[in-house]
Amino acid sequence: LKPRPLALPRAPATAGSTQMALVRARVLGALRQRTSQLANAKANAQRRFSGGGFGSPKDHEPAWIERWSENRREGQDNLDWFFRAFNSTRIYEIFLKSSPRFYGFIVWTSIIGGYCWSRMWDHIWDYVNQGKLYRHNPYIYPVPDDDE
């Protein structure tokens, strides 16, 4: 919606008409400035919130974070190879940027990681104690004697 131009009714020409003209000009200027500020604020709000709701992966960070992140250290860091590999996996955008997804990722990674950690140590224990564990030396039952 385009705002209509504002106009005040004109006063009849009198001795103080120049003062009235100045007052009218100031009021109209202030009203135009205020409507342009409101239109700019509305456009900025629509631009800002068009990417997603609060906490969604498409939501923008605060302005100071966006300015701070413009200072990139690409190629200057000793772990640049790691950061490039991590960023190429898109794990942060998919799992870690949203709080519910982050908590779900942590829970499921812990469950799966704990299971794998336990199974790894079970295999190491079996390898180190090969031939010493009960399951490695099953009892062989003797052949029953025929009494007849």
Coordinates of N, CA, C and O in Angstrom, one line a residue:
L1 N 0.8 -1.2 0.0 CA 0.0 0.0 0.0 C 0.9 1.2 0.0 O 1.8 1.4 0.8
K2 N 0.6 2.1 -0.9 CA 1.3 3.4 -1.0 C 0.6 4.4 -0.2 O -0.6 4.6 -0.4
P3 N 1.3 5.1 0.8 CA 0.6 6.1 1.6 C 0.2 7.3 0.7 O 0.9 7.7 -0.2
R4 N -1.0 7.9 1.1 CA -1.5 9.1 0.3 C -0.7 10.3 0.8 O -0.3 10.4 1.9
P5 N -0.5 11.2 -0.1 CA 0.2 12.5 0.3 C -0.7 13.2 1.3 O -1.9 13.3 1.1
L6 N -0.1 13.8 2.3 CA -0.8 14.5 3.3 C -0.9 16.0 3.0 O 0.1 16.6 2.5
A7 N -2.1 16.6 3.2 CA -2.3 18.0 2.9 C -3.2 18.5 4.0 O -4.2 17.9 4.4
L8 N -2.9 19.7 4.5 CA -3.7 20.4 5.5 C -4.6 21.4 4.7 O -4.1 22.0 3.7
P9 N -5.8 21.7 5.2 CA -6.6 22.7 4.5 C -5.9 24.1 4.5 O -5.3 24.4 5.5
R10 N -6.0 24.8 3.5 CA -5.4 26.1 3.4 C -6.3 27.2 4.2 O -7.5 27.2 4.1
A11 N -5.6 28.0 4.9 CA -6.3 29.1 5.6 C -6.4 30.3 4.6 O -5.6 30.4 3.7
P12 N -7.5 31.1 4.9 CA -7.6 32.2 4.0 C -6.5 33.2 4.2 O -5.9 33.3 5.2
A13 N -6.2 34.0 3.2 CA -5.1 34.9 3.2 C -5.4 36.0 4.2 O -6.4 36.7 4.1
T14 N -4.5 36.1 5.2 CA -4.6 37.2 6.2 C -3.3 37.7 6.5 O -2.3 37.3 5.9
A15 N -3.2 38.6 7.5 CA -1.9 39.2 7.9 C -0.9 38.1 8.4 O 0.3 38.2 8.2
G16 N -1.4 37.1 9.1 CA -0.5 36.1 9.6 C -0.4 34.8 8.8 O -0.1 33.8 9.2
S17 N -0.7 35.0 7.5 CA -0.7 33.8 6.6 C 0.7 33.3 6.4 O 0.8 32.1 6.1
T18 N 1.7 34.1 6.4 CA 3.1 33.6 6.3 C 3.4 32.7 7.4 O 4.1 31.7 7.3
Q19 N 3.0 33.1 8.6 CA 3.3 32.2 9.8 C 2.5 30.9 9.7 O 3.1 29.8 10.0
M20 N 1.3 31.0 9.2 CA 0.5 29.8 9.1 C 1.1 28.9 8.0 O 1.1 27.7 8.1
A21 N 1.7 29.5 7.0 CA 2.3 28.7 5.9 C 3.5 28.0 6.4 O 3.8 26.8 6.1
L22 N 4.3 28.7 7.3 CA 5.5 28.1 7.9 C 5.1 26.9 8.8 O 5.7 25.8 8.8
V23 N 4.1 27.1 9.6 CA 3.6 26.1 10.5 C 3.1 24.9 9.7 O 3.4 23.7 10.0
R24 N 2.3 25.2 8.6 CA 1.8 24.1 7.8 C 3.0 23.3 7.2 O 2.9 22.1 7.1
A25 N 4.0 24.0 6.7 CA 5.1 23.4 6.1 C 5.9 22.5 7.1 O 6.3 21.4 6.8
R26 N 6.0 23.0 8.3 CA 6.7 22.2 9.3 C 5.9 20.9 9.7 O 6.4 19.8 9.8
V27 N 4.6 21.1 9.9 CA 3.7 19.9 10.2 C 3.8 18.9 9.1 O 3.9 17.7 9.3
L28 N 3.6 19.4 7.8 CA 3.6 18.4 6.7 C 5.0 17.8 6.6 O 5.0 16.6 6.3
G29 N 6.0 18.5 6.8 CA 7.4 17.9 6.7 C 7.6 16.8 7.8 O 8.1 15.7 7.5
A30 N 7.1 17.1 9.0 CA 7.2 16.1 10.1 C 6.3 14.9 9.8 O 6.8 13.8 10.1
L31 N 5.1 15.1 9.3 CA 4.3 14.0 9.0 C 4.9 13.1 7.9 O 4.8 11.9 7.9
R32 N 5.4 13.8 6.8 CA 6.0 13.0 5.7 C 7.2 12.2 6.2 O 7.4 11.1 5.8
Q33 N 8.0 12.8 7.1 CA 9.2 12.1 7.6 C 8.8 10.9 8.5 O 9.3 9.9 8.4
R34 N 7.7 11.1 9.3 CA 7.3 10.0 10.1 C 6.7 8.9 9.3 O 7.0 7.7 9.6
T35 N 5.9 9.2 8.3 CA 5.4 8.1 7.4 C 6.5 7.4 6.7 O 6.4 6.2 6.5
S36 N 7.5 8.1 6.2 CA 8.6 7.4 5.6 C 9.4 6.6 6.5 O 9.9 5.5 6.2
Q37 N 9.5 7.0 7.8 CA 10.2 6.2 8.8 C 9.4 4.9 9.1 O 10.0 3.8 9.2
L38 N 8.1 5.1 9.2 CA 7.2 3.9 9.4 C 7.3 2.9 8.2 O 7.3 1.7 8.4
A39 N 7.3 3.5 7.0 CA 7.4 2.6 5.8 C 8.7 1.9 5.8 O 8.8 0.7 5.5
N40 N 9.8 2.6 6.1 CA 11.1 1.9 6.2 C 11.2 0.8 7.3 O 11.7 -0.2 7.0
A41 N 10.6 1.1 8.4 CA 10.6 0.2 9.5 C 9.8 -1.1 9.1 O 10.2 -2.2 9.4
K42 N 8.6 -0.8 8.4 CA 7.8 -2.0 8.0 C 8.6 -2.8 6.9 O 8.6 -4.0 7.0
A43 N 9.2 -2.1 6.0 CA 10.0 -2.9 5.0 C 11.1 -3.7 5.6 O 11.4 -4.8 5.2
N44 N 11.8 -3.0 6.6 CA 12.9 -3.8 7.3 C 12.4 -5.0 8.0 O 13.0 -6.0 8.0
A45 N 11.2 -4.8 8.7 CA 10.7 -5.9 9.4 C 10.3 -7.0 8.5 O 10.5 -8.2 8.8
Q46 N 9.7 -6.7 7.4 CA 9.3 -7.7 6.4 C 10.5 -8.4 5.8 O 10.5 -9.6 5.7
R47 N 11.5 -7.7 5.6 CA 12.8 -8.2 5.0 C 13.4 -9.2 6.1 O 13.9 -10.2 5.8
R48 N 13.4 -8.7 7.3 CA 14.1 -9.5 8.4 C 13.3 -10.8 8.7 O 13.9 -11.9 8.9
F49 N 12.0 -10.7 8.8 CA 11.2 -11.9 9.2 C 10.8 -12.8 8.0 O 10.1 -13.8 8.2
S50 N 11.1 -12.4 6.8 CA 10.7 -13.3 5.7 C 11.5 -14.6 5.6 O 11.1 -15.5 4.9
G51 N 12.7 -14.6 6.3 CA 13.5 -15.8 6.2 C 13.1 -16.9 7.1 O 13.5 -18.1 6.9
G52 N 12.3 -16.7 8.1 CA 11.9 -17.8 9.0 C 11.6 -17.2 10.4 O 11.9 -16.0 10.7
G53 N 10.9 -18.0 11.2 CA 10.6 -17.5 12.5 C 11.7 -17.5 13.5 O 12.8 -18.0 13.2
F54 N 11.5 -17.1 14.7 CA 12.5 -17.0 15.7 C 13.1 -18.4 16.0 O 12.3 -19.4 16.3
G55 N 14.4 -18.6 15.9 CA 15.0 -19.8 16.2 C 15.1 -20.8 15.1 O 15.6 -21.9 15.2
S56 N 14.5 -20.5 13.9 CA 14.5 -21.4 12.8 C 15.9 -21.3 12.2 O 16.6 -20.3 12.3
P57 N 16.3 -22.3 11.4 CA 17.6 -22.2 10.8 C 17.7 -21.1 9.8 O 18.8 -20.6 9.5
K58 N 16.6 -20.5 9.3 CA 16.6 -19.4 8.3 C 16.6 -18.1 9.0 O 16.7 -17.1 8.3
D59 N 16.5 -18.0 10.3 CA 16.4 -16.7 11.0 C 17.8 -16.1 11.0 O 18.8 -16.8 11.1
H60 N 17.8 -14.8 10.9 CA 19.1 -14.1 10.8 C 19.7 -13.9 12.2 O 18.9 -13.8 13.2
E61 N 21.0 -13.8 12.3 CA 21.6 -13.5 13.6 C 21.5 -12.0 13.8 O 21.2 -11.3 12.9
P62 N 21.8 -11.6 15.0 CA 21.8 -10.1 15.3 C 22.8 -9.4 14.4 O 23.8 -10.0 13.9
A63 N 22.6 -8.1 14.1 CA 23.4 -7.4 13.2 C 24.9 -7.4 13.6 O 25.8 -7.5 12.7
W64 N 25.2 -7.3 14.9 CA 26.6 -7.3 15.3 C 27.3 -8.6 15.0 O 28.5 -8.6 14.7
I65 N 26.6 -9.7 15.0 CA 27.2 -11.0 14.7 C 27.4 -11.1 13.2 O 28.5 -11.6 12.7
E66 N 26.5 -10.6 12.4 CA 26.7 -10.6 10.9 C 27.9 -9.7 10.5 O 28.6 -10.1 9.6
R67 N 28.0 -8.6 11.2 CA 29.2 -7.7 10.9 C 30.5 -8.4 11.3 O 31.5 -8.4 10.6
W68 N 30.5 -9.0 12.5 CA 31.6 -9.7 13.0 C 32.0 -10.9 12.1 O 33.2 -11.2 11.9
S69 N 31.0 -11.6 11.6 CA 31.3 -12.8 10.8 C 31.8 -12.4 9.4 O 32.3 -13.3 8.7
E70 N 31.7 -11.1 9.0 CA 32.2 -10.7 7.7 C 33.7 -10.7 7.7 O 34.3 -10.9 6.6
N71 N 34.4 -10.7 8.9 CA 35.8 -10.7 8.9 C 36.2 -12.2 9.0 O 36.4 -12.8 10.0
R72 N 36.4 -12.7 7.8 CA 36.7 -14.2 7.7 C 38.3 -14.3 7.6 O 39.0 -13.5 7.1
R73 N 38.7 -15.5 8.2 CA 40.2 -15.8 8.2 C 40.5 -16.9 7.3 O 41.2 -17.8 7.6
E74 N 39.8 -17.0 6.1 CA 40.0 -18.1 5.2 C 41.5 -18.2 4.8 O 42.1 -17.2 4.3
G75 N 42.0 -19.4 4.9 CA 43.4 -19.6 4.5 C 44.5 -19.1 5.4 O 45.6 -19.3 5.2
Q76 N 44.1 -18.5 6.6 CA 45.1 -17.9 7.5 C 45.2 -18.8 8.8 O 46.1 -18.5 9.6
D77 N 44.4 -19.8 8.9 CA 44.3 -20.5 10.2 C 45.0 -21.9 9.9 O 45.0 -22.5 8.9
N78 N 45.7 -22.4 11.0 CA 46.3 -23.7 10.9 C 45.3 -24.8 10.7 O 45.6 -25.9 10.1
L79 N 44.1 -24.6 11.2 CA 43.0 -25.7 11.1 C 42.0 -25.3 10.0 O 40.9 -25.8 10.0
D80 N 42.5 -24.5 9.0 CA 41.6 -24.2 7.9 C 41.1 -25.4 7.2 O 39.9 -25.4 6.8
W81 N 41.9 -26.4 7.0 CA 41.5 -27.6 6.3 C 40.3 -28.3 7.1 O 39.4 -28.8 6.5
F82 N 40.4 -28.3 8.4 CA 39.3 -28.9 9.2 C 38.0 -28.1 9.1 O 36.9 -28.6 8.9
F83 N 38.1 -26.7 9.2 CA 36.9 -25.9 9.1 C 36.3 -26.0 7.7 O 35.0 -26.1 7.6
R84 N 37.1 -26.1 6.7 CA 36.5 -26.3 5.3 C 35.8 -27.6 5.2 O 34.7 -27.7 4.7
A85 N 36.4 -28.7 5.8 CA 35.7 -30.0 5.7 C 34.4 -30.0 6.6 O 33.4 -30.6 6.2
F86 N 34.5 -29.4 7.8 CA 33.3 -29.4 8.6 C 32.2 -28.6 8.0 O 31.0 -29.0 8.0
N87 N 32.5 -27.4 7.4 CA 31.5 -26.6 6.7 C 30.9 -27.3 5.5 O 29.7 -27.0 5.2
S88 N 31.7 -28.1 4.8 CA 31.2 -28.8 3.7 C 30.1 -29.9 4.0 O 29.3 -30.2 3.2
T89 N 30.2 -30.4 5.3 CA 29.2 -31.4 5.7 C 27.8 -30.8 6.0 O 26.9 -31.5 6.0
R90 N 27.8 -29.4 6.2 CA 26.5 -28.7 6.5 C 25.9 -29.2 7.8 O 24.6 -29.1 8.0
I91 N 26.6 -29.8 8.7 CA 26.1 -30.3 10.0 C 25.5 -29.2 10.8 O 24.5 -29.3 11.4
Y92 N 26.2 -28.0 10.8 CA 25.8 -26.9 11.6 C 24.4 -26.4 11.1 O 23.5 -26.2 11.9
E93 N 24.3 -26.2 9.8 CA 23.0 -25.7 9.3 C 21.8 -26.7 9.5 O 20.7 -26.3 9.7
I94 N 22.1 -28.0 9.4 CA 21.1 -29.0 9.5 C 20.7 -29.3 10.9 O 19.5 -29.3 11.3
F95 N 21.7 -29.5 11.8 CA 21.4 -30.0 13.1 C 21.7 -29.0 14.3 O 21.0 -29.1 15.3
L96 N 22.7 -28.2 14.2 CA 23.1 -27.5 15.3 C 22.6 -26.0 15.4 O 22.8 -25.4 16.5
K97 N 22.0 -25.5 14.4 CA 21.5 -24.1 14.5 C 20.2 -23.9 15.2 O 20.0 -22.9 15.8
S98 N 19.4 -24.9 15.2 CA 18.1 -24.9 15.9 C 18.2 -25.6 17.2 O 18.8 -26.7 17.3
S99 N 17.6 -25.1 18.3 CA 17.7 -25.7 19.6 C 17.1 -27.1 19.7 O 17.8 -28.0 20.2
P100 N 15.9 -27.3 19.2 CA 15.4 -28.7 19.3 C 16.2 -29.7 18.5 O 16.4 -30.8 18.9
R101 N 16.6 -29.3 17.3 CA 17.4 -30.2 16.5 C 18.8 -30.4 17.2 O 19.3 -31.5 17.1
F102 N 19.3 -29.4 17.8 CA 20.6 -29.5 18.5 C 20.5 -30.6 19.7 O 21.3 -31.5 19.8
Y103 N 19.4 -30.4 20.5 CA 19.2 -31.4 21.6 C 19.0 -32.8 21.1 O 19.5 -33.7 21.6
G104 N 18.2 -32.9 20.0 CA 18.0 -34.2 19.5 C 19.3 -34.8 18.9 O 19.5 -36.0 19.1
F105 N 20.1 -34.0 18.2 CA 21.4 -34.5 17.7 C 22.3 -34.9 18.8 O 22.9 -36.0 18.7
I106 N 22.3 -34.2 19.9 CA 23.2 -34.6 21.1 C 22.7 -35.9 21.7 O 23.5 -36.8 22.0
V107 N 21.4 -36.0 21.9 CA 20.9 -37.2 22.5 C 21.1 -38.4 21.6 O 21.7 -39.5 22.1
W108 N 20.8 -38.4 20.3 CA 21.0 -39.5 19.5 C 22.4 -39.8 19.2 O 22.8 -41.0 19.1
T109 N 23.3 -38.8 19.1 CA 24.7 -39.0 19.0 C 25.3 -39.7 20.2 O 26.1 -40.6 20.1
S110 N 24.8 -39.3 21.4 CA 25.3 -39.9 22.6 C 24.9 -41.4 22.7 O 25.7 -42.2 23.1
I111 N 23.6 -41.7 22.3 CA 23.2 -43.1 22.4 C 24.0 -44.0 21.4 O 24.5 -45.0 21.8
I112 N 24.1 -43.5 20.2 CA 24.8 -44.3 19.2 C 26.3 -44.4 19.5 O 26.9 -45.4 19.4
G113 N 26.9 -43.2 19.9 CA 28.3 -43.2 20.3 C 28.6 -44.1 21.5 O 29.6 -44.8 21.5
G114 N 27.7 -44.1 22.5 CA 27.9 -44.9 23.7 C 27.8 -46.4 23.3 O 28.6 -47.2 23.8
Y115 N 26.9 -46.8 22.4 CA 26.8 -48.2 22.0 C 28.1 -48.6 21.2 O 28.7 -49.7 21.5
C116 N 28.5 -47.8 20.3 CA 29.7 -48.1 19.5 C 31.0 -48.2 20.4 O 31.8 -49.0 20.3
W117 N 31.1 -47.2 21.4 CA 32.2 -47.2 22.3 C 32.2 -48.5 23.1 O 33.3 -49.2 23.3
S118 N 31.1 -49.0 23.6 CA 31.0 -50.2 24.4 C 31.4 -51.4 23.6 O 32.1 -52.3 24.0
R119 N 30.8 -51.5 22.3 CA 31.1 -52.6 21.5 C 32.6 -52.7 21.1 O 33.2 -53.7 21.0
M120 N 33.2 -51.5 20.9 CA 34.7 -51.5 20.6 C 35.5 -52.1 21.7 O 36.4 -52.9 21.5
W121 N 35.2 -51.7 23.0 CA 36.0 -52.2 24.1 C 35.7 -53.7 24.3 O 36.5 -54.5 24.8
D122 N 34.4 -54.2 24.0 CA 34.2 -55.6 24.1 C 35.0 -56.4 23.1 O 35.6 -57.4 23.4
H123 N 35.2 -55.9 21.9 CA 36.0 -56.5 20.9 C 37.5 -56.5 21.3 O 38.2 -57.5 21.1
I124 N 38.0 -55.4 21.9 CA 39.4 -55.3 22.3 C 39.6 -56.3 23.5 O 40.6 -57.1 23.5
W125 N 38.6 -56.4 24.4 CA 38.7 -57.4 25.5 C 38.8 -58.8 25.0 O 39.6 -59.6 25.5
D126 N 37.9 -59.1 24.0 CA 37.9 -60.5 23.5 C 39.3 -60.8 22.8 O 39.8 -61.9 22.9
Y127 N 39.8 -59.8 22.1 CA 41.1 -60.0 21.3 C 42.2 -60.2 22.3 O 43.0 -61.1 22.1
V128 N 42.3 -59.4 23.4 CA 43.4 -59.5 24.4 C 43.3 -60.9 25.1 O 44.3 -61.5 25.4
N129 N 42.1 -61.3 25.4 CA 41.9 -62.5 26.3 C 41.4 -63.7 25.4 O 40.7 -64.5 25.9
Q130 N 41.9 -63.8 24.2 CA 41.5 -64.9 23.3 C 41.9 -66.2 23.9 O 43.1 -66.4 24.3
G131 N 41.0 -67.1 24.1 CA 41.3 -68.5 24.6 C 41.2 -68.5 26.1 O 41.3 -69.6 26.7
K132 N 41.0 -67.4 26.8 CA 40.9 -67.4 28.3 C 39.5 -67.3 28.8 O 39.3 -67.4 30.0
L133 N 38.6 -66.9 27.9 CA 37.2 -66.7 28.3 C 36.4 -67.9 28.2 O 36.7 -68.8 27.4
Y134 N 35.3 -68.0 29.0 CA 34.5 -69.2 29.0 C 33.9 -69.5 27.6 O 33.8 -70.6 27.2
R135 N 33.4 -68.4 27.0 CA 32.8 -68.6 25.7 C 33.7 -69.1 24.6 O 33.3 -69.6 23.6
H136 N 35.0 -68.9 24.8 CA 36.0 -69.3 23.9 C 36.4 -70.8 24.1 O 37.0 -71.4 23.2
N137 N 36.1 -71.3 25.2 CA 36.4 -72.7 25.6 C 35.1 -73.4 26.0 O 34.8 -73.7 27.2
P138 N 34.3 -73.8 25.0 CA 33.0 -74.4 25.4 C 33.2 -75.8 26.0 O 34.2 -76.5 25.6
Y139 N 32.4 -76.2 26.9 CA 32.5 -77.5 27.5 C 31.9 -78.6 26.5 O 30.9 -78.4 25.9
I140 N 32.7 -79.6 26.3 CA 32.3 -80.7 25.3 C 31.9 -81.8 26.2 O 32.6 -82.4 27.0
Y141 N 30.6 -82.2 26.0 CA 30.1 -83.3 26.8 C 30.6 -84.6 26.3 O 30.7 -84.8 25.1
P142 N 31.0 -85.5 27.2 CA 31.5 -86.8 26.8 C 30.4 -87.6 26.1 O 29.2 -87.4 26.5
V143 N 30.8 -88.5 25.3 CA 29.8 -89.4 24.7 C 29.3 -90.3 25.8 O 30.1 -90.9 26.5
P144 N 28.0 -90.4 25.9 CA 27.4 -91.3 26.9 C 27.8 -92.8 26.6 O 27.8 -93.2 25.5
D145 N 28.1 -93.5 27.7 CA 28.4 -95.0 27.5 C 27.1 -95.7 27.4 O 26.2 -95.4 28.2
D146 N 27.1 -96.7 26.6 CA 26.0 -97.6 26.5 C 26.1 -98.7 27.6 O 27.1 -99.4 27.6
D147 N 25.1 -98.7 28.5 CA 25.2 -99.7 29.5 C 24.7 -101.1 29.0 O 24.9 -102.1 29.6
E148 N 24.1 -101.1 27.9 CA 23.6 -102.4 27.4 C 24.5 -103.1 26.6 O 25.4 -103.1 25.9

